[in-house]
Every structure is written in C-alpha cells, then in structure tokens.
Amino acid sequence: MIDPWGSANLEYMDLIEKFGVRPFSEVLDDVPEPSWLMRRGIVFGHRDYGRILEAIRSGSDFAVVTGMMPSGRMHIGHKMIVDQLRWYDKVGAEIFIPIADMEAYSARGIDFETSRRIAIEEYIAGYIALGLDLTKDNIHVYLQSENLMVEDLAYVLAGKVNFNELRAIYGFTGSTSMAHMYAPIIQVADILHPQLEELGGPRPTVVPVGPDQDPHIRLTRDIAGRFREKYGFILPSSTYHRFMGGLTGGKMSSSRPKSAIFLSDTPEEAEEKIRNAKTGGRETLKEQRELGGVPEDCIIYETLLYHMSGSDPELEEIYESCRNGTLMCGECKNNTAEFIRKFFEELSRKRKKALSTAGRVLEG
Ligand code: SF4
C-alpha cells in the first residue's frame, strides 16, 4: 500500500517491479526532442505512454492533467512540474491544472478561502514566474470547488466505487471522514473530465505524477474502464518522476523550511541555503582527491541535475570530475551557489510581476 498523503519513502523501482509501471527508458528514443527531465532519468516510469507519443507524432489532440495542492509554500522541487508542463505546451497539449482545494480541506483541514489565497500567491504566481503562460487558451486552471463539471462527474463516478475498494487502496478506516474518502473521486474526475463530450470527447490524457500518487492513477484507470461504455473514456496514461532530495538530507518539504529553497526566498537566502547544503564530499581534501566525491549522494549535484536545463555535457563533466577527485566541493558549491543566485535574481523579479496578475487567472 502507498499512502499519497503520508511521507512514504518509496523505493522508485518498487513501482516498476510491484505495480506494473514501465521504465521510461523504453520509450525515450521515441520521444521527439525529449525534455532534460526525461533525458536525465528524472522522469523514470510510465504507463501507456505510447498513446501520448502517437498523439504528439500525429499532431492530434491530447490532454495533460496535473494538479497543485495549495497547502504550503512552493519550493524548487515543485519546479519540475512546471518544466514538464512547459514541454507539453510546446508539443501541443491541452493542459488542465486543478487546484486541489477540496482535497486540501478533506485531507489537511485547510479552508477554501485559505486554499485560494495560497494557490494564487504561491503556486499560480510561481508557475507564471517559471515561464508557463497560464492565460493561453490551451491552459485551464481551476479550483476543484468551483468546477461543476468535475463535481457532477465525480458524483456519477462515485456510483461505481465502494468503501472496501477505497480501503484496500488507501487504507481508509471507519473513522476516515466522508470528505477524505470522497477526495480521490474528485481527483479521478479531474483526470477524466477533459474526455467529456462538452470538452471535445475521448482523447489520450497523460498525468505526470510523483510515485506516491500512483494509487490515484490506478483507481482512475479502473474507474475509467467501468465507465467506458457510457463516456468512451480512453484509459489515462501517466509518467512518474523522482523527487528532489532535501538540502539537509531526507525529503524536500514545505513543512521543513531548511530542507527547501522556496520560490519566495530572496536570491541571498537561496544562495545561502545552497552553501549550507549537504554534499557527497569526503571528510578531507586528501581523501576527496584519492577517492573522488559521491555525486549520487549530493544535493549540490542534484540541484544541477534538476535545474541546469539543456546542458548535459557540462553536467557530465561535473559528474566525472567529482568522481575522479579533480573537483573539490568548495569550488563546486561556489559555482552552484552563483548559478542559483542568478536564477533567483531573475525569478524574484518575474514573481513580483506575476503576483499582480495571478488572481486574474482564476477569474477567466
Ligand atoms: Fe557534490 Fe560537487 Fe562535492 Fe561532487 S564535488 S560531492 S558534485 S559538491
């Protein structure tokens, strides 16, 4: 059982071995101009991605659905979703971005007003600042609680889902609230509603998620099958990405401020956090020269892997010189801190501008 609301430390390959997710590497060569997240194995798994590739290649209609949970500050670990959406926008997808305010209420006790404010100030402003134009006609951002099409569909879908099934997937018990039990069905409707006749009818849909969200994908695919006759649903595809680690070890999380660089941090704060981040370096310079560092266990390297877009050879060189002991952590950290400070100088400017327009995205 995987708990999408907990902090389960899931071994990524478990998904592939136990839950039927396929390695993304098997379709990578067929992706026209794959994103760096795909090339570098950050997007590591998929279900039924062939349908999406076919749609991209033939220029036919397909949708992407990926939600934002308005329950804390947006950090650079969340940036990878925006980077993926920018790529999907470029290859012609229609993009749906539900703001999971109903789930935030039922699973985390956050009221709708607060969710709306967090969504605008943290996430919508962040997405815009990171370069996704949310005013485009092919991009739809909505609050779950305000989307009647989604709510109506969820109610119909709930007619064929029972408690035993939800208990088996999510571990719900007799003391789980009705609202919490209903939250997954709303998400299923978020994913399937782009296929309703009102929005153009059945089409391939892909959901980029972290591995902890796979229970929702499996439930959605099961339910889509039950309603295939009524709505003609095509089973949604999914991709799975790794999470960036925390700056101080463990998981990057909004609830552990030192573990993350937040989009609202100043360039100086962001730089300072990188300078204090955990590395994969050795105890002494002598040891590092002799044994080399361990980039696989280094948040500095991971920061570059996730965020230094489009520069694979440069990244490979950093990896190699770390491993062979010619690059020392001090120099490597300095360069990365500089890279992040520059990135945040630009981001802070864009974010400030985006804050003045973000509220309008939900009015459209
Ligand atoms: Fe990390 Fe760079 Fe040190 Fe290697 S040299 S362990 S990549 S900080």
mmCIF file of C-alpha atoms and ligand atoms in Angstrom:
data_model
loop_
_atom_site.group_PDB
_atom_site.id
_atom_site.type_symbol
_atom_site.label_atom_id
_atom_site.label_comp_id
_atom_site.label_asym_id
_atom_site.label_seq_id
_atom_site.Cartn_x
_atom_site.Cartn_y
_atom_site.Cartn_z
ATOM 1 C CA MET A 1 0.000 0.000 0.000
ATOM 2 C CA ILE A 2 1.305 3.512 -0.862
ATOM 3 C CA ASP A 3 -0.055 6.449 1.119
ATOM 4 C CA PRO A 4 -0.369 9.554 -1.094
ATOM 5 C CA TRP A 5 -0.891 11.811 1.939
ATOM 6 C CA GLY A 6 1.958 10.473 4.006
ATOM 7 C CA SER A 7 5.678 10.747 3.601
ATOM 8 C CA ALA A 8 6.240 7.180 2.487
ATOM 9 C CA ASN A 9 9.836 6.661 1.484
ATOM 10 C CA LEU A 10 9.175 4.677 -1.590
ATOM 11 C CA GLU A 11 11.916 2.942 -3.490
ATOM 12 C CA TYR A 12 11.345 4.119 -7.029
ATOM 13 C CA MET A 13 11.976 0.821 -8.671
ATOM 14 C CA ASP A 14 9.328 -0.801 -6.463
ATOM 15 C CA LEU A 15 6.731 0.829 -8.663
ATOM 16 C CA ILE A 16 8.220 -0.829 -11.675
ATOM 17 C CA GLU A 17 8.598 -4.201 -10.038
ATOM 18 C CA LYS A 18 5.406 -4.378 -7.977
ATOM 19 C CA PHE A 19 2.839 -2.105 -9.579
ATOM 20 C CA GLY A 20 3.334 -2.580 -13.306
ATOM 21 C CA VAL A 21 4.850 0.798 -14.152
ATOM 22 C CA ARG A 22 7.185 0.552 -17.165
ATOM 23 C CA PRO A 23 10.669 2.124 -17.303
ATOM 24 C CA PHE A 24 10.579 5.407 -19.211
ATOM 25 C CA SER A 25 13.863 4.467 -20.869
ATOM 26 C CA GLU A 26 11.953 2.016 -23.078
ATOM 27 C CA VAL A 27 10.098 4.874 -24.824
ATOM 28 C CA LEU A 28 12.706 7.628 -24.521
ATOM 29 C CA ASP A 29 14.131 7.149 -28.016
ATOM 30 C CA ASP A 30 10.655 7.592 -29.493
ATOM 31 C CA VAL A 31 10.056 10.956 -27.816
ATOM 32 C CA PRO A 32 10.620 13.803 -30.253
ATOM 33 C CA GLU A 33 13.052 16.203 -28.554
ATOM 34 C CA PRO A 34 12.646 14.864 -25.013
ATOM 35 C CA SER A 35 12.899 17.278 -22.110
ATOM 36 C CA TRP A 36 16.040 17.231 -19.966
ATOM 37 C CA LEU A 37 13.973 15.688 -17.180
ATOM 38 C CA MET A 38 13.269 12.737 -19.449
ATOM 39 C CA ARG A 39 16.833 12.509 -20.764
ATOM 40 C CA ARG A 40 18.340 12.547 -17.276
ATOM 41 C CA GLY A 41 16.053 9.842 -15.891
ATOM 42 C CA ILE A 42 14.179 12.176 -13.531
ATOM 43 C CA VAL A 43 11.060 11.066 -15.358
ATOM 44 C CA PHE A 44 11.723 7.373 -14.777
ATOM 45 C CA GLY A 45 8.491 5.489 -15.395
ATOM 46 C CA HIS A 46 5.249 5.457 -17.355
ATOM 47 C CA ARG A 47 2.011 3.693 -18.028
ATOM 48 C CA ASP A 48 0.714 3.603 -21.601
ATOM 49 C CA TYR A 49 2.868 6.496 -22.805
ATOM 50 C CA GLY A 50 2.723 5.088 -26.355
ATOM 51 C CA ARG A 51 -0.690 6.734 -26.809
ATOM 52 C CA ILE A 52 0.723 10.113 -25.952
ATOM 53 C CA LEU A 53 3.692 9.650 -28.271
ATOM 54 C CA GLU A 54 1.319 8.736 -31.061
ATOM 55 C CA ALA A 55 -0.714 11.903 -30.442
ATOM 56 C CA ILE A 56 2.438 14.061 -30.373
ATOM 57 C CA ARG A 57 3.780 12.492 -33.572
ATOM 58 C CA SER A 58 0.494 12.778 -35.459
ATOM 59 C CA GLY A 59 -0.321 16.232 -34.122
ATOM 60 C CA SER A 60 -3.646 15.002 -32.752
ATOM 61 C CA ASP A 61 -5.469 16.192 -29.715
ATOM 62 C CA PHE A 62 -4.294 15.089 -26.262
ATOM 63 C CA ALA A 63 -4.555 16.403 -22.728
ATOM 64 C CA VAL A 64 -2.292 16.733 -19.701
ATOM 65 C CA VAL A 65 -3.721 16.937 -16.198
ATOM 66 C CA THR A 66 -1.630 17.781 -13.169
ATOM 67 C CA GLY A 67 -2.915 19.367 -10.024
ATOM 68 C CA MET A 68 -1.445 21.720 -7.467
ATOM 69 C CA MET A 69 -2.041 21.162 -3.760
ATOM 70 C CA PRO A 70 -2.444 24.576 -2.118
ATOM 71 C CA SER A 71 -1.070 23.620 1.263
ATOM 72 C CA GLY A 72 2.241 25.338 1.781
ATOM 73 C CA ARG A 73 4.976 27.333 0.130
ATOM 74 C CA MET A 74 6.087 26.470 -3.386
ATOM 75 C CA HIS A 75 9.714 25.269 -3.489
ATOM 76 C CA ILE A 76 12.163 24.404 -6.242
ATOM 77 C CA GLY A 77 11.242 20.738 -6.007
ATOM 78 C CA HIS A 78 7.830 21.740 -7.423
ATOM 79 C CA LYS A 79 9.515 23.465 -10.366
ATOM 80 C CA MET A 80 9.903 20.179 -12.199
ATOM 81 C CA ILE A 81 6.127 20.007 -12.741
ATOM 82 C CA VAL A 82 6.188 23.434 -14.374
ATOM 83 C CA ASP A 83 9.156 22.387 -16.523
ATOM 84 C CA GLN A 84 7.195 19.349 -17.685
ATOM 85 C CA LEU A 85 4.113 21.441 -18.427
ATOM 86 C CA ARG A 86 6.173 23.907 -20.470
ATOM 87 C CA TRP A 87 7.396 20.971 -22.543
ATOM 88 C CA TYR A 88 3.844 19.646 -23.035
ATOM 89 C CA ASP A 89 2.677 23.121 -24.007
ATOM 90 C CA LYS A 90 5.408 23.201 -26.653
ATOM 91 C CA VAL A 91 4.385 19.829 -28.113
ATOM 92 C CA GLY A 92 0.722 20.805 -28.450
ATOM 93 C CA ALA A 93 -1.133 19.500 -25.371
ATOM 94 C CA GLU A 94 -4.268 20.965 -23.865
ATOM 95 C CA ILE A 95 -3.342 21.444 -20.212
ATOM 96 C CA PHE A 96 -5.641 21.171 -17.186
ATOM 97 C CA ILE A 97 -4.395 22.303 -13.784
ATOM 98 C CA PRO A 98 -6.854 21.578 -10.982
ATOM 99 C CA ILE A 99 -6.176 23.311 -7.684
ATOM 100 C CA ALA A 100 -6.950 20.623 -5.126
ATOM 101 C CA ASP A 101 -8.771 22.798 -2.607
ATOM 102 C CA MET A 102 -11.319 20.049 -1.857
ATOM 103 C CA GLU A 103 -8.504 17.616 -1.095
ATOM 104 C CA ALA A 104 -6.681 20.282 0.960
ATOM 105 C CA TYR A 105 -9.840 20.684 3.030
ATOM 106 C CA SER A 106 -10.581 17.000 3.473
ATOM 107 C CA ALA A 107 -7.043 15.673 3.981
ATOM 108 C CA ARG A 108 -5.372 18.675 5.653
ATOM 109 C CA GLY A 109 -8.204 20.780 7.124
ATOM 110 C CA ILE A 110 -7.396 23.893 5.052
ATOM 111 C CA ASP A 111 -10.468 26.073 4.402
ATOM 112 C CA PHE A 112 -11.364 27.082 0.837
ATOM 113 C CA GLU A 113 -10.528 30.764 1.279
ATOM 114 C CA THR A 114 -7.028 29.962 2.521
ATOM 115 C CA SER A 115 -6.512 27.454 -0.301
ATOM 116 C CA ARG A 116 -7.475 30.069 -2.852
ATOM 117 C CA ARG A 117 -5.043 32.600 -1.384
ATOM 118 C CA ILE A 118 -2.162 30.088 -1.214
ATOM 119 C CA ALA A 119 -2.908 28.907 -4.755
ATOM 120 C CA ILE A 120 -2.724 32.450 -6.124
ATOM 121 C CA GLU A 121 0.207 33.782 -4.112
ATOM 122 C CA GLU A 122 2.385 30.695 -4.093
ATOM 123 C CA TYR A 123 1.531 28.433 -6.987
ATOM 124 C CA ILE A 124 -0.114 30.463 -9.749
ATOM 125 C CA ALA A 125 2.405 33.288 -9.290
ATOM 126 C CA GLY A 126 5.192 30.684 -9.168
ATOM 127 C CA TYR A 127 4.039 28.889 -12.312
ATOM 128 C CA ILE A 128 3.868 32.183 -14.220
ATOM 129 C CA ALA A 129 7.272 33.308 -12.946
ATOM 130 C CA LEU A 130 8.752 29.982 -14.042
ATOM 131 C CA GLY A 131 7.576 30.627 -17.573
ATOM 132 C CA LEU A 132 4.213 28.916 -18.012
ATOM 133 C CA ASP A 133 1.732 31.331 -19.569
ATOM 134 C CA LEU A 134 -1.485 30.476 -17.723
ATOM 135 C CA THR A 135 -3.536 32.879 -19.821
ATOM 136 C CA LYS A 136 -3.168 30.799 -23.005
ATOM 137 C CA ASP A 137 -6.344 29.282 -24.475
ATOM 138 C CA ASN A 138 -4.986 25.724 -24.193
ATOM 139 C CA ILE A 139 -4.260 26.041 -20.455
ATOM 140 C CA HIS A 140 -7.062 25.773 -17.887
ATOM 141 C CA VAL A 141 -6.524 26.428 -14.186
ATOM 142 C CA TYR A 142 -9.475 25.893 -11.850
ATOM 143 C CA LEU A 143 -10.408 25.331 -8.229
ATOM 144 C CA GLN A 144 -11.985 21.903 -7.685
ATOM 145 C CA SER A 145 -14.667 23.504 -5.503
ATOM 146 C CA GLU A 146 -15.726 25.809 -8.351
ATOM 147 C CA ASN A 147 -15.749 23.347 -11.235
ATOM 148 C CA LEU A 148 -19.284 21.982 -11.503
ATOM 149 C CA MET A 149 -18.415 19.756 -14.457
ATOM 150 C CA VAL A 150 -15.820 17.968 -12.313
ATOM 151 C CA GLU A 151 -18.106 17.767 -9.291
ATOM 152 C CA ASP A 152 -21.021 16.375 -11.301
ATOM 153 C CA LEU A 153 -18.792 13.801 -12.940
ATOM 154 C CA ALA A 154 -17.302 12.801 -9.565
ATOM 155 C CA TYR A 155 -20.773 12.110 -8.218
ATOM 156 C CA VAL A 156 -21.663 9.905 -11.169
ATOM 157 C CA LEU A 157 -18.337 8.034 -10.907
ATOM 158 C CA ALA A 158 -18.824 7.540 -7.153
ATOM 159 C CA GLY A 159 -21.851 5.394 -8.020
ATOM 160 C CA LYS A 160 -19.480 2.602 -9.005
ATOM 161 C CA VAL A 161 -16.924 2.855 -6.200
ATOM 162 C CA ASN A 162 -17.352 1.332 -2.773
ATOM 163 C CA PHE A 163 -15.734 1.641 0.635
ATOM 164 C CA ASN A 164 -13.948 -1.713 0.510
ATOM 165 C CA GLU A 165 -12.168 -0.684 -2.661
ATOM 166 C CA LEU A 166 -11.010 2.644 -1.213
ATOM 167 C CA ARG A 167 -9.946 0.930 1.991
ATOM 168 C CA ALA A 168 -7.827 -1.528 0.016
ATOM 169 C CA ILE A 169 -6.111 1.244 -1.941
ATOM 170 C CA TYR A 170 -5.733 3.988 0.673
ATOM 171 C CA GLY A 171 -6.116 2.222 3.989
ATOM 172 C CA PHE A 172 -9.236 4.202 4.938
ATOM 173 C CA THR A 173 -10.883 3.087 8.161
ATOM 174 C CA GLY A 174 -14.253 3.547 9.819
ATOM 175 C CA SER A 175 -13.028 6.834 11.307
ATOM 176 C CA THR A 176 -11.957 8.372 7.961
ATOM 177 C CA SER A 177 -14.201 11.347 7.183
ATOM 178 C CA MET A 178 -16.613 11.199 4.266
ATOM 179 C CA ALA A 179 -14.891 14.238 2.749
ATOM 180 C CA HIS A 180 -11.497 12.499 2.827
ATOM 181 C CA MET A 181 -12.984 9.383 1.256
ATOM 182 C CA TYR A 182 -14.546 11.491 -1.487
ATOM 183 C CA ALA A 183 -11.317 13.382 -2.307
ATOM 184 C CA PRO A 184 -9.858 10.618 -4.529
ATOM 185 C CA ILE A 185 -13.068 10.510 -6.571
ATOM 186 C CA ILE A 186 -12.800 14.236 -7.215
ATOM 187 C CA GLN A 187 -9.251 13.650 -8.448
ATOM 188 C CA VAL A 188 -10.447 10.859 -10.705
ATOM 189 C CA ALA A 189 -12.975 13.295 -12.165
ATOM 190 C CA ASP A 190 -10.228 15.928 -12.583
ATOM 191 C CA ILE A 191 -8.286 13.449 -14.708
ATOM 192 C CA LEU A 192 -11.216 12.148 -16.754
ATOM 193 C CA HIS A 193 -13.272 15.293 -17.362
ATOM 194 C CA PRO A 194 -11.160 16.512 -20.333
ATOM 195 C CA GLN A 195 -12.621 13.500 -22.174
ATOM 196 C CA LEU A 196 -16.258 14.555 -21.700
ATOM 197 C CA GLU A 197 -18.242 15.431 -24.822
ATOM 198 C CA GLU A 198 -18.557 19.066 -23.646
ATOM 199 C CA LEU A 199 -14.752 19.363 -23.852
ATOM 200 C CA GLY A 200 -14.298 17.531 -27.145
ATOM 201 C CA GLY A 201 -14.829 13.884 -26.211
ATOM 202 C CA PRO A 202 -12.444 10.992 -25.554
ATOM 203 C CA ARG A 203 -8.747 11.645 -26.147
ATOM 204 C CA PRO A 204 -5.432 10.426 -24.782
ATOM 205 C CA THR A 205 -4.612 12.051 -21.461
ATOM 206 C CA VAL A 206 -1.382 11.927 -19.506
ATOM 207 C CA VAL A 207 -0.888 12.634 -15.824
ATOM 208 C CA PRO A 208 2.701 13.420 -14.717
ATOM 209 C CA VAL A 209 2.975 12.441 -11.042
ATOM 210 C CA GLY A 210 5.353 11.516 -8.279
ATOM 211 C CA PRO A 211 5.353 7.810 -7.379
ATOM 212 C CA ASP A 212 3.305 8.453 -4.228
ATOM 213 C CA GLN A 213 0.354 9.435 -6.431
ATOM 214 C CA ASP A 214 0.189 6.115 -8.239
ATOM 215 C CA PRO A 215 -2.802 4.869 -6.188
ATOM 216 C CA HIS A 216 -4.844 7.687 -7.738
ATOM 217 C CA ILE A 217 -3.724 6.666 -11.203
ATOM 218 C CA ARG A 218 -4.625 3.020 -10.662
ATOM 219 C CA LEU A 219 -8.020 3.973 -9.252
ATOM 220 C CA THR A 220 -8.651 6.363 -12.148
ATOM 221 C CA ARG A 221 -7.813 3.739 -14.738
ATOM 222 C CA ASP A 222 -10.081 1.201 -13.017
ATOM 223 C CA ILE A 223 -12.978 3.635 -12.868
ATOM 224 C CA ALA A 224 -12.413 4.830 -16.455
ATOM 225 C CA GLY A 225 -12.813 1.187 -17.529
ATOM 226 C CA ARG A 226 -16.138 0.918 -15.679
ATOM 227 C CA PHE A 227 -17.496 3.973 -17.500
ATOM 228 C CA ARG A 228 -16.032 3.238 -20.907
ATOM 229 C CA GLU A 229 -19.397 2.359 -22.378
ATOM 230 C CA LYS A 230 -21.114 5.468 -21.048
ATOM 231 C CA TYR A 231 -18.388 8.041 -21.817
ATOM 232 C CA GLY A 232 -15.982 6.232 -24.172
ATOM 233 C CA PHE A 233 -13.071 7.014 -21.844
ATOM 234 C CA ILE A 234 -9.550 6.147 -23.018
ATOM 235 C CA LEU A 235 -7.556 4.864 -20.036
ATOM 236 C CA PRO A 236 -5.307 7.731 -18.914
ATOM 237 C CA SER A 237 -1.547 7.395 -19.284
ATOM 238 C CA SER A 238 0.884 8.526 -16.612
ATOM 239 C CA THR A 239 4.534 9.341 -16.098
ATOM 240 C CA TYR A 240 6.460 9.137 -12.815
ATOM 241 C CA HIS A 241 9.202 11.482 -11.685
ATOM 242 C CA ARG A 242 11.731 11.315 -8.900
ATOM 243 C CA PHE A 243 11.592 13.874 -6.113
ATOM 244 C CA MET A 244 14.444 16.214 -5.423
ATOM 245 C CA GLY A 245 16.053 15.457 -2.064
ATOM 246 C CA GLY A 246 16.086 17.911 0.842
ATOM 247 C CA LEU A 247 19.009 20.326 1.209
ATOM 248 C CA THR A 248 19.822 18.882 4.606
ATOM 249 C CA GLY A 249 19.144 15.232 3.701
ATOM 250 C CA GLY A 250 15.810 13.395 3.666
ATOM 251 C CA LYS A 251 12.898 14.774 1.685
ATOM 252 C CA MET A 252 12.445 18.333 0.401
ATOM 253 C CA SER A 253 9.302 19.569 2.080
ATOM 254 C CA SER A 254 7.445 22.838 2.667
ATOM 255 C CA SER A 255 6.972 21.790 6.274
ATOM 256 C CA ARG A 256 10.769 21.636 6.848
ATOM 257 C CA PRO A 257 11.960 25.123 5.845
ATOM 258 C CA LYS A 258 15.669 24.299 5.958
ATOM 259 C CA SER A 259 15.167 21.388 3.572
ATOM 260 C CA ALA A 260 13.915 23.536 0.691
ATOM 261 C CA ILE A 261 14.581 26.665 -1.327
ATOM 262 C CA PHE A 262 11.261 28.442 -1.653
ATOM 263 C CA LEU A 263 10.329 30.461 -4.702
ATOM 264 C CA SER A 264 9.690 33.385 -2.367
ATOM 265 C CA ASP A 265 13.225 33.240 -0.921
ATOM 266 C CA THR A 266 15.483 36.166 -1.808
ATOM 267 C CA PRO A 267 18.489 35.458 -4.065
ATOM 268 C CA GLU A 268 20.725 35.829 -0.997
ATOM 269 C CA GLU A 269 18.660 33.332 1.026
ATOM 270 C CA ALA A 270 18.669 30.858 -1.864
ATOM 271 C CA GLU A 271 22.427 31.208 -2.252
ATOM 272 C CA GLU A 272 22.979 30.749 1.482
ATOM 273 C CA LYS A 273 20.873 27.582 1.516
ATOM 274 C CA ILE A 274 22.981 26.099 -1.258
ATOM 275 C CA ARG A 275 26.176 26.984 0.602
ATOM 276 C CA ASN A 276 24.854 25.087 3.643
ATOM 277 C CA ALA A 277 23.539 22.100 1.707
ATOM 278 C CA LYS A 278 24.707 18.553 2.239
ATOM 279 C CA THR A 279 27.289 17.325 -0.267
ATOM 280 C CA GLY A 280 28.605 13.944 -1.245
ATOM 281 C CA GLY A 281 32.166 15.080 -0.470
ATOM 282 C CA ARG A 282 34.735 13.266 1.665
ATOM 283 C CA GLU A 283 35.973 14.202 5.135
ATOM 284 C CA THR A 284 39.240 15.721 3.899
ATOM 285 C CA LEU A 285 40.576 17.192 0.644
ATOM 286 C CA LYS A 286 43.189 14.444 0.561
ATOM 287 C CA GLU A 287 40.500 11.746 0.699
ATOM 288 C CA GLN A 288 38.458 13.532 -1.944
ATOM 289 C CA ARG A 289 41.449 13.661 -4.289
ATOM 290 C CA GLU A 290 42.132 9.983 -3.723
ATOM 291 C CA LEU A 291 38.596 8.581 -3.699
ATOM 292 C CA GLY A 292 36.540 11.207 -5.511
ATOM 293 C CA GLY A 293 33.176 12.504 -4.312
ATOM 294 C CA VAL A 294 29.781 10.806 -4.463
ATOM 295 C CA PRO A 295 27.540 12.912 -6.724
ATOM 296 C CA GLU A 296 24.718 10.362 -6.355
ATOM 297 C CA ASP A 297 24.557 11.373 -2.694
ATOM 298 C CA CYS A 298 24.991 15.117 -3.150
ATOM 299 C CA ILE A 299 22.275 17.749 -3.136
ATOM 300 C CA ILE A 300 24.554 20.185 -4.991
ATOM 301 C CA TYR A 301 24.810 17.784 -7.899
ATOM 302 C CA GLU A 302 21.089 17.050 -7.683
ATOM 303 C CA THR A 303 20.306 20.771 -7.859
ATOM 304 C CA LEU A 304 22.236 20.966 -11.122
ATOM 305 C CA LEU A 305 20.703 17.749 -12.420
ATOM 306 C CA TYR A 306 17.167 19.075 -11.910
ATOM 307 C CA HIS A 307 17.670 22.713 -12.762
ATOM 308 C CA MET A 308 20.617 23.223 -15.092
ATOM 309 C CA SER A 309 18.491 22.821 -18.163
ATOM 310 C CA GLY A 310 19.797 21.950 -21.569
ATOM 311 C CA SER A 311 23.449 21.467 -20.661
ATOM 312 C CA ASP A 312 24.104 17.732 -20.475
ATOM 313 C CA PRO A 313 27.830 17.807 -21.443
ATOM 314 C CA GLU A 314 28.609 20.399 -18.754
ATOM 315 C CA LEU A 315 26.761 18.322 -16.190
ATOM 316 C CA GLU A 316 28.547 15.153 -17.288
ATOM 317 C CA GLU A 317 31.867 16.927 -16.853
ATOM 318 C CA ILE A 318 30.958 17.943 -13.279
ATOM 319 C CA TYR A 319 29.937 14.353 -12.556
ATOM 320 C CA GLU A 320 33.154 12.918 -13.961
ATOM 321 C CA SER A 321 35.481 15.379 -12.258
ATOM 322 C CA CYS A 322 33.692 14.826 -8.957
ATOM 323 C CA ARG A 323 34.033 11.055 -9.275
ATOM 324 C CA ASN A 324 37.689 11.183 -10.253
ATOM 325 C CA GLY A 325 38.643 13.596 -7.479
ATOM 326 C CA THR A 326 39.673 16.590 -9.575
ATOM 327 C CA LEU A 327 36.723 18.748 -8.475
ATOM 328 C CA MET A 328 36.528 19.829 -4.828
ATOM 329 C CA CYS A 329 33.258 20.589 -3.064
ATOM 330 C CA GLY A 330 34.209 24.172 -2.209
ATOM 331 C CA GLU A 331 34.603 25.174 -5.850
ATOM 332 C CA CYS A 332 31.577 23.140 -6.917
ATOM 333 C CA LYS A 333 29.391 24.724 -4.232
ATOM 334 C CA ASN A 334 30.583 28.213 -5.142
ATOM 335 C CA ASN A 335 29.668 27.695 -8.789
ATOM 336 C CA THR A 336 26.265 26.234 -7.914
ATOM 337 C CA ALA A 337 25.517 28.967 -5.382
ATOM 338 C CA GLU A 338 26.333 31.550 -8.038
ATOM 339 C CA PHE A 339 24.097 29.742 -10.560
ATOM 340 C CA ILE A 340 21.210 29.653 -8.075
ATOM 341 C CA ARG A 341 21.655 33.290 -7.019
ATOM 342 C CA LYS A 342 21.454 34.442 -10.647
ATOM 343 C CA PHE A 343 18.455 32.194 -11.250
ATOM 344 C CA PHE A 344 16.695 33.639 -8.204
ATOM 345 C CA GLU A 345 17.516 37.241 -9.121
ATOM 346 C CA GLU A 346 15.552 36.772 -12.315
ATOM 347 C CA LEU A 347 12.872 34.629 -10.702
ATOM 348 C CA SER A 348 12.252 37.171 -7.919
ATOM 349 C CA ARG A 349 11.693 39.914 -10.486
ATOM 350 C CA LYS A 350 9.304 37.749 -12.501
ATOM 351 C CA ARG A 351 7.496 36.542 -9.392
ATOM 352 C CA LYS A 352 6.895 40.070 -8.167
ATOM 353 C CA LYS A 353 5.351 40.950 -11.511
ATOM 354 C CA ALA A 354 3.321 37.701 -11.595
ATOM 355 C CA LEU A 355 1.857 38.370 -8.135
ATOM 356 C CA SER A 356 -0.005 41.380 -9.500
ATOM 357 C CA THR A 357 -1.742 39.333 -12.198
ATOM 358 C CA ALA A 358 -2.028 35.850 -10.650
ATOM 359 C CA GLY A 359 -5.515 36.419 -9.174
ATOM 360 C CA ARG A 360 -6.924 37.054 -12.635
ATOM 361 C CA VAL A 361 -6.061 33.520 -13.766
ATOM 362 C CA LEU A 362 -8.933 32.163 -11.665
ATOM 363 C CA GLU A 363 -11.386 34.737 -12.959
ATOM 364 C CA GLY A 364 -11.023 33.755 -16.630
HETATM 365 FE FE1 SF4 B 1 28.870 17.238 -4.774
HETATM 366 FE FE2 SF4 B 1 30.344 18.810 -6.263
HETATM 367 FE FE3 SF4 B 1 31.303 17.813 -3.965
HETATM 368 FE FE4 SF4 B 1 30.941 16.248 -6.074
HETATM 369 S S1 SF4 B 1 32.367 17.965 -5.924
HETATM 370 S S2 SF4 B 1 30.338 15.796 -3.966
HETATM 371 S S3 SF4 B 1 29.112 17.121 -7.003
HETATM 372 S S4 SF4 B 1 29.607 19.257 -4.180
#
